[in-house]
Structures are given as C-alpha cells and as structure tokens.
Backbone as JSON, one array per atom type, in Angstrom:
{
  "sequence": "XXXXXXXXXXXXXXXXXXXXXXXXXXXXXXXXXXXXXXXXXXXXXXXXXXXXXXXXXXXXXXXXXXXXXXXXXXXXXXXXXXXXXXXXXXXXXXXXXXXXXXXXXXXXXXXXXXXXXXXXXXXXXXXXXXXXXXXXXXXXXXXXXXXXXXXXXXXXXXXXXXXXXXXXXXXXXXXXXXXXXXXXXXXXXXXXXXXXX",
  "N": [[-122.91, 55.85, 1.32], [-123.19, 53.75, 4.04], [-121.97, 52.9, 7.37], [-121.01, 49.52, 8.26], [-123.01, 47.18, 10.11], [-121.94, 45.24, 11.69], [-118.73, 43.76, 12.53], [-116.53, 42.7, 9.85], [-116.35, 39.34, 8.67], [-114.1, 38.53, 7.41], [-111.63, 40.53, 7.65], [-110.05, 43.26, 5.86], [-106.62, 43.91, 4.94], [-105.7, 46.22, 3.97], [-106.41, 49.76, 3.88], [-109.7, 51.08, 3.11], [-110.57, 52.3, -0.15], [-112.68, 53.97, -0.58], [-113.83, 55.65, 1.97], [-116.25, 55.35, 4.68], [-119.03, 57.59, 5.01], [-120.06, 58.28, 7.43], [-118.61, 57.82, 10.5], [-118.23, 54.85, 12.55], [-119.55, 54.58, 15.86], [-118.43, 53.21, 18.41], [-115.23, 51.59, 18.09], [-115.0, 48.7, 15.99], [-114.37, 45.54, 17.27], [-112.4, 42.8, 16.66], [-113.16, 39.46, 17.44], [-111.26, 37.94, 19.99], [-109.78, 35.39, 19.15], [-108.01, 32.45, 18.26], [-107.34, 31.34, 14.92], [-109.23, 28.63, 13.77], [-108.67, 27.04, 11.64], [-106.24, 27.69, 10.48], [-102.89, 26.77, 9.67], [-99.42, 26.6, 10.24], [-96.0, 26.41, 9.1], [-93.59, 24.42, 10.68], [-90.81, 22.69, 12.16], [-89.95, 19.3, 12.84], [-87.7, 17.23, 14.21], [-86.01, 17.94, 12.11], [-87.66, 17.76, 9.89], [-90.22, 19.2, 7.84], [-93.33, 20.22, 9.29], [-96.86, 20.74, 9.76], [-98.38, 23.03, 11.91], [-100.86, 23.91, 14.39], [-102.47, 26.8, 15.91], [-102.81, 26.36, 18.69], [-100.66, 24.78, 19.39], [-98.55, 26.48, 19.9], [-98.74, 27.38, 22.57], [-98.95, 25.09, 23.98], [-97.13, 23.66, 25.6], [-95.73, 24.59, 28.61], [-92.98, 24.81, 29.17], [-91.79, 25.32, 26.7], [-93.13, 27.43, 25.64], [-92.46, 30.29, 25.63], [-90.19, 30.33, 23.93], [-91.32, 29.26, 21.54], [-93.32, 31.18, 20.93], [-91.75, 33.5, 20.49], [-90.25, 32.67, 18.3], [-92.1, 31.78, 16.28], [-94.43, 33.5, 16.12], [-93.81, 36.03, 14.76], [-93.34, 35.01, 12.25], [-93.86, 34.47, 8.73], [-96.09, 32.41, 7.15], [-97.7, 30.1, 5.06], [-99.29, 32.04, 3.67], [-99.97, 34.02, 5.56], [-99.09, 36.06, 8.42], [-98.13, 34.43, 11.36], [-98.84, 35.56, 13.83], [-101.05, 37.08, 13.11], [-103.02, 35.25, 12.61], [-103.04, 33.62, 14.81], [-103.97, 35.16, 17.04], [-104.75, 35.23, 19.76], [-103.05, 33.35, 21.07], [-100.56, 34.51, 20.43], [-100.74, 36.85, 21.81], [-101.91, 39.16, 20.68], [-104.37, 40.42, 20.75], [-106.78, 42.83, 19.89], [-107.4, 45.86, 21.67], [-109.28, 47.81, 21.35], [-108.96, 50.27, 22.27], [-106.91, 53.14, 22.37], [-105.45, 53.69, 24.62], [-103.05, 52.7, 27.15], [-102.97, 49.44, 28.72], [-103.96, 48.51, 32.08], [-102.5, 46.54, 33.27], [-99.47, 44.69, 32.63], [-98.74, 42.97, 29.5], [-99.17, 39.44, 29.0], [-97.72, 38.11, 27.12], [-94.72, 38.98, 25.43], [-94.03, 41.73, 23.17], [-93.33, 41.54, 19.66], [-92.04, 43.54, 18.38], [-90.18, 46.52, 19.16], [-91.35, 49.26, 21.28], [-92.45, 52.41, 19.95], [-92.32, 54.8, 21.33], [-90.96, 55.76, 24.57], [-92.01, 54.22, 27.7], [-94.52, 55.63, 29.85], [-94.47, 55.37, 32.62], [-91.8, 54.5, 34.76], [-90.13, 51.35, 35.11], [-90.35, 49.26, 38.02], [-88.39, 47.52, 38.71], [-85.06, 46.49, 37.75], [-84.06, 45.59, 34.35], [-83.69, 42.18, 33.37], [-81.89, 41.49, 31.46], [-79.07, 43.19, 30.31], [-78.83, 46.33, 28.45], [-77.8, 46.63, 25.01], [-76.4, 48.86, 24.08], [-75.02, 51.57, 25.97], [-76.85, 54.22, 27.68], [-77.0, 57.64, 26.58], [-77.22, 59.73, 28.36], [-77.24, 60.21, 31.94], [-79.54, 58.48, 34.13], [-82.52, 59.98, 35.45], [-83.38, 59.08, 37.83], [-81.94, 57.55, 40.68], [-80.55, 54.3, 41.24], [-81.53, 51.79, 43.6], [-79.92, 49.71, 44.21], [-76.51, 48.74, 43.88], [-74.67, 48.45, 40.75], [-73.95, 45.33, 39.21], [-71.89, 43.66, 37.14], [-69.2, 46.02, 38.12], [-68.98, 49.37, 36.64], [-67.28, 50.07, 33.53], [-65.83, 52.38, 33.24], [-64.85, 55.05, 35.4], [-67.1, 57.32, 37.2], [-67.66, 60.79, 36.38], [-68.35, 62.56, 38.32], [-68.54, 62.72, 41.93], [-70.23, 60.36, 44.1], [-73.06, 60.77, 46.29], [-73.78, 59.07, 48.6], [-71.35, 56.86, 50.15], [-69.49, 54.32, 48.3], [-70.38, 50.85, 48.28], [-68.57, 48.9, 47.77], [-65.03, 48.43, 47.6], [-62.8, 50.26, 45.44], [-60.89, 49.21, 42.58], [-58.82, 50.67, 41.66], [-56.75, 53.42, 42.7], [-57.97, 56.67, 43.83], [-57.74, 59.66, 41.79], [-57.17, 61.98, 43.19], [-57.11, 63.53, 46.51], [-59.67, 62.67, 48.99], [-62.68, 64.59, 49.48], [-63.9, 64.78, 51.93], [-62.93, 64.05, 55.25], [-62.32, 60.93, 56.93], [-64.16, 59.52, 59.69], [-63.15, 57.63, 61.32], [-59.99, 56.1, 61.93], [-57.99, 54.22, 59.53], [-58.04, 50.64, 59.54], [-55.75, 49.29, 59.06], [-52.53, 49.57, 57.41], [-52.47, 50.95, 54.05], [-52.48, 49.04, 51.0], [-51.14, 50.1, 48.93], [-48.81, 52.75, 48.39], [-49.31, 56.34, 48.87], [-49.68, 58.7, 46.16], [-48.94, 61.29, 46.46], [-47.58, 63.44, 49.05], [-48.99, 64.02, 52.35], [-50.94, 66.95, 53.1], [-51.08, 68.05, 55.6], [-50.01, 67.18, 58.91], [-51.14, 64.19, 60.68], [-53.66, 64.33, 63.25], [-53.61, 62.69, 65.47]],
  "CA": [[-122.53, 54.55, 1.84], [-123.3, 53.74, 5.5], [-121.08, 51.92, 8.0], [-121.59, 48.19, 8.47], [-123.61, 46.99, 11.43], [-121.12, 44.29, 12.44], [-117.41, 43.61, 11.9], [-116.43, 41.76, 8.75], [-115.82, 38.02, 9.06], [-112.74, 38.47, 6.86], [-111.21, 41.92, 7.51], [-109.0, 43.54, 4.88], [-105.36, 44.38, 5.51], [-105.46, 47.55, 3.39], [-107.55, 50.65, 4.12], [-110.67, 51.21, 2.03], [-110.37, 53.43, -1.06], [-113.83, 54.84, -0.35], [-114.22, 55.53, 3.38], [-117.66, 55.6, 4.96], [-119.3, 59.0, 5.26], [-120.34, 58.43, 8.86], [-117.81, 56.82, 11.22], [-118.92, 54.07, 13.57], [-119.31, 55.18, 17.17], [-117.29, 52.52, 19.01], [-114.51, 50.8, 17.08], [-115.36, 47.28, 15.98], [-113.28, 44.72, 17.8], [-112.41, 41.42, 16.19], [-113.09, 38.57, 18.59], [-109.89, 37.51, 20.27], [-109.72, 33.94, 19.02], [-107.08, 31.9, 17.26], [-107.99, 30.7, 13.78], [-109.42, 27.19, 13.96], [-108.26, 26.32, 10.44], [-104.89, 28.08, 10.03], [-101.73, 25.96, 10.05], [-98.16, 27.18, 9.8], [-94.94, 25.42, 8.97], [-92.54, 24.31, 11.69], [-90.06, 21.47, 11.85], [-89.82, 18.31, 13.9], [-86.56, 16.36, 13.86], [-85.48, 18.37, 10.82], [-88.64, 17.58, 8.81], [-91.31, 20.19, 7.94], [-94.63, 19.76, 9.76], [-97.86, 21.8, 9.87], [-98.81, 23.19, 13.31], [-102.01, 24.79, 14.64], [-102.18, 27.86, 16.88], [-102.75, 25.88, 20.07], [-99.34, 24.18, 19.6], [-97.65, 27.52, 20.4], [-98.81, 27.49, 24.02], [-99.29, 23.76, 24.47], [-96.21, 23.26, 26.66], [-95.23, 25.75, 29.34], [-91.52, 24.88, 29.11], [-91.32, 25.8, 25.38], [-94.04, 28.48, 25.17], [-91.75, 31.55, 25.35], [-89.37, 30.1, 22.74], [-92.18, 29.1, 20.36], [-93.95, 32.46, 20.61], [-90.73, 34.39, 19.94], [-89.79, 32.16, 17.0], [-93.11, 31.58, 15.25], [-95.43, 34.56, 15.97], [-93.49, 36.98, 13.7], [-93.04, 34.29, 11.01], [-94.85, 34.45, 7.64], [-96.23, 31.03, 6.71], [-98.99, 29.76, 4.42], [-100.05, 33.22, 3.24], [-100.27, 34.96, 6.65], [-98.21, 36.07, 9.58], [-98.69, 33.57, 12.4], [-99.46, 36.42, 14.85], [-102.34, 37.58, 12.61], [-103.97, 34.13, 12.65], [-103.03, 33.08, 16.18], [-103.91, 36.41, 17.8], [-104.85, 34.97, 21.19], [-101.81, 32.7, 21.51], [-99.44, 35.45, 20.28], [-100.96, 38.04, 22.62], [-102.14, 40.28, 19.77], [-105.79, 40.78, 20.77], [-106.99, 44.28, 19.89], [-108.08, 46.34, 22.88], [-110.34, 48.75, 21.0], [-108.66, 51.53, 22.93], [-105.51, 53.52, 22.17], [-104.78, 53.9, 25.89], [-102.37, 51.47, 27.59], [-103.72, 48.62, 29.68], [-103.54, 48.73, 33.47], [-101.56, 45.48, 33.63], [-98.62, 44.33, 31.49], [-99.13, 41.82, 28.69], [-98.62, 38.14, 29.38], [-96.74, 37.8, 26.08], [-93.97, 40.16, 25.02], [-94.28, 42.11, 21.79], [-92.25, 41.13, 18.76], [-91.36, 44.75, 17.93], [-90.05, 47.47, 20.27], [-92.24, 50.41, 21.29], [-91.96, 53.6, 19.25], [-92.03, 55.8, 22.36], [-90.71, 55.13, 25.87], [-93.18, 54.11, 28.55], [-94.78, 56.81, 30.69], [-94.01, 55.04, 33.96], [-90.57, 53.71, 34.82], [-90.34, 50.05, 35.74], [-89.94, 49.24, 39.42], [-87.22, 46.66, 38.88], [-84.19, 46.56, 36.57], [-84.19, 44.53, 33.36], [-82.85, 41.02, 33.64], [-80.86, 41.47, 30.44], [-78.6, 44.56, 30.1], [-78.97, 46.86, 27.1], [-76.62, 46.43, 24.16], [-75.66, 50.12, 24.08], [-75.36, 52.38, 27.14], [-77.58, 55.45, 27.4], [-76.13, 58.79, 26.39], [-77.33, 60.59, 29.52], [-77.57, 59.42, 33.13], [-80.94, 58.39, 34.5], [-82.94, 61.0, 36.41], [-83.6, 58.38, 39.1], [-80.83, 56.68, 41.04], [-81.0, 52.95, 41.56], [-81.41, 51.45, 45.01], [-78.95, 48.65, 44.33], [-75.37, 49.0, 42.99], [-74.56, 47.62, 39.55], [-73.08, 44.16, 39.21], [-70.55, 44.02, 37.58], [-68.98, 47.47, 38.14], [-68.86, 50.03, 35.34], [-65.97, 49.98, 32.9], [-65.17, 53.67, 33.36], [-65.36, 55.73, 36.6], [-67.98, 58.47, 37.01], [-66.99, 62.09, 36.35], [-68.66, 63.25, 39.57], [-68.58, 61.8, 43.07], [-71.57, 60.0, 44.54], [-73.39, 61.3, 47.61], [-73.42, 58.05, 49.61], [-70.13, 56.15, 49.75], [-69.66, 53.04, 47.62], [-70.43, 49.68, 49.14], [-67.43, 48.06, 47.44], [-63.81, 49.21, 47.38], [-62.42, 50.33, 44.03], [-59.67, 48.46, 42.26], [-57.78, 51.66, 41.34], [-56.81, 54.54, 43.64], [-58.54, 57.92, 43.35], [-56.7, 60.54, 41.25], [-56.88, 63.05, 44.15], [-57.58, 63.2, 47.86], [-61.11, 62.77, 49.19], [-63.1, 65.92, 49.94], [-64.29, 64.69, 53.34], [-62.09, 63.13, 56.0], [-63.06, 59.83, 57.55], [-64.37, 59.7, 61.13], [-62.36, 56.6, 62.0], [-58.75, 55.8, 61.2], [-57.95, 52.93, 58.83], [-57.74, 49.5, 60.41], [-54.4, 48.86, 58.78], [-51.93, 50.39, 56.34], [-52.97, 50.67, 52.71], [-51.61, 48.12, 50.25], [-50.36, 50.91, 47.98], [-48.47, 54.06, 48.96], [-49.95, 57.51, 48.26], [-48.91, 59.3, 45.06], [-48.4, 62.57, 46.93], [-47.53, 63.5, 50.5], [-50.11, 64.67, 53.03], [-50.81, 68.41, 53.2], [-50.93, 68.37, 57.02], [-49.79, 65.94, 59.71], [-52.31, 63.63, 61.36], [-53.88, 64.93, 64.56], [-53.33, 61.72, 66.55]],
  "C": [[-122.52, 54.62, 3.36], [-122.35, 52.71, 6.1], [-121.78, 50.58, 8.19], [-122.09, 48.07, 9.9], [-122.76, 46.06, 12.3], [-119.75, 44.19, 11.78], [-117.43, 42.55, 10.82], [-115.87, 40.44, 9.25], [-114.42, 37.81, 8.49], [-112.26, 39.9, 6.62], [-110.09, 42.07, 6.48], [-107.76, 44.04, 5.59], [-105.0, 45.77, 4.99], [-106.65, 48.45, 3.71], [-108.44, 50.74, 2.88], [-110.35, 52.42, 1.16], [-111.48, 54.46, -0.84], [-114.26, 54.72, 1.11], [-115.7, 55.81, 3.56], [-117.85, 57.09, 5.25], [-119.55, 59.27, 6.73], [-119.51, 57.38, 9.61], [-118.66, 56.05, 12.23], [-118.62, 54.67, 14.93], [-118.23, 54.43, 17.94], [-116.55, 51.74, 17.94], [-114.96, 49.34, 17.14], [-114.15, 46.47, 16.4], [-113.45, 43.3, 17.3], [-112.35, 40.51, 17.41], [-111.67, 38.03, 18.77], [-109.84, 35.99, 20.32], [-108.66, 33.56, 18.0], [-107.89, 31.29, 16.12], [-108.07, 29.19, 14.02], [-108.88, 26.38, 12.78], [-106.82, 26.6, 10.01], [-103.83, 27.11, 10.55], [-100.49, 26.65, 9.49], [-97.08, 26.11, 9.83], [-93.93, 25.55, 10.1], [-91.71, 23.09, 11.31], [-89.99, 20.59, 13.08], [-88.77, 17.31, 13.45], [-86.05, 16.66, 12.46], [-86.44, 18.23, 9.65], [-89.75, 18.61, 8.95], [-92.62, 19.52, 8.37], [-95.56, 20.98, 9.84], [-98.36, 21.83, 11.31], [-100.01, 24.12, 13.38], [-101.63, 25.79, 15.73], [-102.02, 27.34, 18.3], [-101.41, 25.21, 20.4], [-98.37, 25.19, 20.22], [-97.59, 27.55, 21.93], [-99.13, 26.16, 24.7], [-98.43, 23.33, 25.66], [-95.59, 24.49, 27.3], [-93.71, 25.91, 29.21], [-90.99, 25.38, 27.77], [-92.15, 26.98, 24.86], [-93.31, 29.76, 24.78], [-90.92, 31.42, 24.08], [-90.23, 30.04, 21.48], [-92.83, 30.42, 19.96], [-92.96, 33.42, 19.95], [-90.31, 33.95, 18.53], [-90.87, 32.19, 15.93], [-94.1, 32.73, 15.07], [-95.07, 35.57, 14.88], [-93.26, 36.33, 12.32], [-94.19, 34.37, 10.01], [-94.9, 33.02, 7.11], [-97.62, 30.81, 6.15], [-99.89, 30.97, 4.18], [-100.38, 34.23, 4.31], [-99.13, 34.97, 7.66], [-98.9, 35.25, 10.66], [-99.42, 34.42, 13.44], [-100.8, 37.0, 14.41], [-103.41, 36.5, 12.62], [-104.11, 33.54, 14.05], [-102.99, 34.26, 17.15], [-104.01, 36.2, 19.31], [-103.55, 34.38, 21.72], [-100.62, 33.65, 21.46], [-99.63, 36.73, 21.07], [-101.23, 39.29, 21.8], [-103.61, 40.7, 19.72], [-105.94, 42.3, 20.77], [-107.76, 44.69, 21.15], [-109.26, 47.22, 22.54], [-110.1, 50.1, 21.62], [-107.2, 51.89, 22.69], [-104.75, 53.71, 23.47], [-104.13, 52.59, 26.36], [-103.22, 50.73, 28.61], [-103.17, 48.86, 31.08], [-102.55, 47.67, 33.94], [-100.71, 45.13, 32.42], [-99.14, 43.1, 30.77], [-98.5, 40.54, 29.21], [-97.51, 37.77, 28.4], [-96.02, 39.08, 25.68], [-94.25, 40.47, 23.56], [-93.09, 41.71, 20.93], [-91.49, 42.33, 18.21], [-91.26, 45.73, 19.08], [-91.05, 48.62, 20.15], [-91.62, 51.58, 20.55], [-91.53, 54.65, 20.26], [-91.71, 55.09, 23.67], [-91.99, 55.09, 26.69], [-93.31, 55.36, 29.41], [-94.24, 56.57, 32.09], [-92.75, 54.18, 33.9], [-90.88, 52.38, 35.47], [-89.81, 50.1, 37.17], [-88.74, 48.35, 39.67], [-86.37, 46.72, 37.61], [-84.45, 45.4, 35.61], [-83.27, 43.37, 33.73], [-81.68, 40.95, 32.66], [-80.38, 42.91, 30.22], [-78.78, 45.0, 28.64], [-77.68, 46.64, 26.33], [-75.75, 47.68, 24.16], [-76.01, 50.9, 25.33], [-76.13, 53.64, 26.73], [-76.6, 56.6, 27.28], [-76.12, 59.72, 27.6], [-77.65, 59.74, 30.75], [-79.07, 59.46, 33.4], [-81.29, 59.49, 35.48], [-83.18, 60.39, 37.78], [-82.4, 57.5, 39.42], [-81.38, 55.31, 41.39], [-80.75, 52.68, 43.03], [-80.28, 50.45, 45.25], [-77.76, 48.94, 43.41], [-75.33, 48.03, 41.82], [-73.64, 46.44, 39.81], [-72.98, 43.7, 37.77], [-70.36, 45.54, 37.59], [-68.84, 48.05, 36.74], [-67.43, 49.95, 34.83], [-65.16, 51.24, 33.17], [-65.7, 54.38, 34.61], [-66.24, 56.92, 36.25], [-67.15, 59.75, 37.01], [-67.22, 62.85, 37.66], [-68.77, 62.23, 40.69], [-70.03, 61.5, 43.45], [-71.8, 60.54, 45.94], [-73.16, 60.25, 48.69], [-72.14, 57.34, 49.18], [-70.45, 54.83, 49.07], [-69.69, 51.91, 48.62], [-69.21, 48.79, 48.95], [-66.21, 48.94, 47.22], [-63.46, 49.19, 45.9], [-61.13, 49.57, 43.81], [-58.52, 49.39, 41.9], [-57.88, 52.83, 42.31], [-57.44, 55.78, 42.99], [-57.44, 58.82, 42.8], [-56.32, 61.65, 42.22], [-57.4, 62.68, 45.52], [-59.11, 63.32, 47.96], [-61.45, 64.16, 49.72], [-63.44, 65.91, 51.42], [-63.37, 63.7, 54.04], [-62.96, 62.04, 56.62], [-63.16, 60.08, 59.04], [-63.49, 58.74, 61.93], [-61.05, 56.4, 61.24], [-58.86, 54.45, 60.5], [-57.58, 51.83, 59.8], [-56.32, 48.99, 60.2], [-53.8, 49.73, 57.68], [-52.51, 50.0, 54.98], [-51.98, 49.76, 51.98], [-50.76, 48.87, 49.23], [-50.01, 52.25, 48.62], [-49.21, 55.18, 48.22], [-49.06, 58.04, 47.14], [-48.29, 60.63, 45.49], [-48.43, 62.58, 48.45], [-48.73, 64.23, 51.08], [-49.85, 66.17, 53.1], [-50.59, 68.85, 54.64], [-50.7, 67.09, 57.79], [-51.1, 65.46, 60.32], [-52.44, 64.24, 62.73], [-53.54, 63.96, 65.68], [-51.88, 61.39, 66.64]]
}
C-alpha cells in the first residue's frame, strides 16, 4: 500500500489500522479554512440558534468571549474548533517546532511543558496557586499588592515601600542618614551601643 498523493478531503480522527509502508516526505497540511457548511448551536435572547464559523470573529468586542466559549464546545457532531480551525486559531503548522510569534488566539488547553523562553512581562491575571520555589529571575517591578507572608531572606536592594510590621531583629547594615523623625512605634529591645551623634 503506497501513501496518498494528496491529503484526504475528509480526514479521519482515528489512526489507520494498516499504516502505509512508506511514509510521506513532508507532512500533509490541511488547508487552514473554516468549514463553509458547518453550523453550531448558540443562543440568542435565550433561544437556540445555528451559527456559522465567521460569527465567532464577526465583532471585535465579543470575539475573545465567543472564541473561549464556543471553540471547545461539541455541537452538531463535531467540536467547533475542528470545523472552525481558522477562526479558533487551530491551523496546523506542519512543524513540531514553536512559531516565532505568539498566536493571535489563546489555546483552550494549557501546555504540557513550560515554555523555553520566559515572558518579558508579567501575566495580567495572577496564578491561582503560588509556585513552590522562587523564580530564578528577579522581577524589575515590585508586586502589587504586597505578599501575604514576609520572605525568609533579606533582599539585596531595599524595598521601595515601608512595611506594615516591624522587623523581628535589627538591620544588618546601618543607615547613612538619620531618620527624619521619631518612629511611630518604640523598639522591642534597647540599642546595643549609643548613637555616635
């Protein structure tokens, strides 16, 4: 049995029981087009309606919401993302290597492995669970809001904002300038040596 000369017009979703004896040289790439005939179920004013793929990206103000809601949905015998591959950003690349630019549409499932390159800017939405280990790279900008629990080790540069609770012990380095005024709270322990001034 020899490989086909062109991709199938209706590809199967299951692998073949009898594979070809000679693999094709380049992988066959399905054209990146939305189905012209597929319709999926949505609702309008609480009533079910049939929508085409182009409806997903028809309005810029609702595009992100529609893609997130409908692309992973199973409707009329198919997943919407399998029929609306262009609109849902699911075009095959024909290459297992990552693209040089990020996708326009986000994926509906998280990556199995972390990315090779770290992002240059922080996420807009914080993670649900904190990481178990600190990051190998420090951030350029302090966190807003502050952390719930203080760090176990001191930071190299001083903090930009004053803390709401006093330190458990004295600082390791003295300040170069005296305080501008008395502290609002007294020290827990007396000084080890008198001030020089």
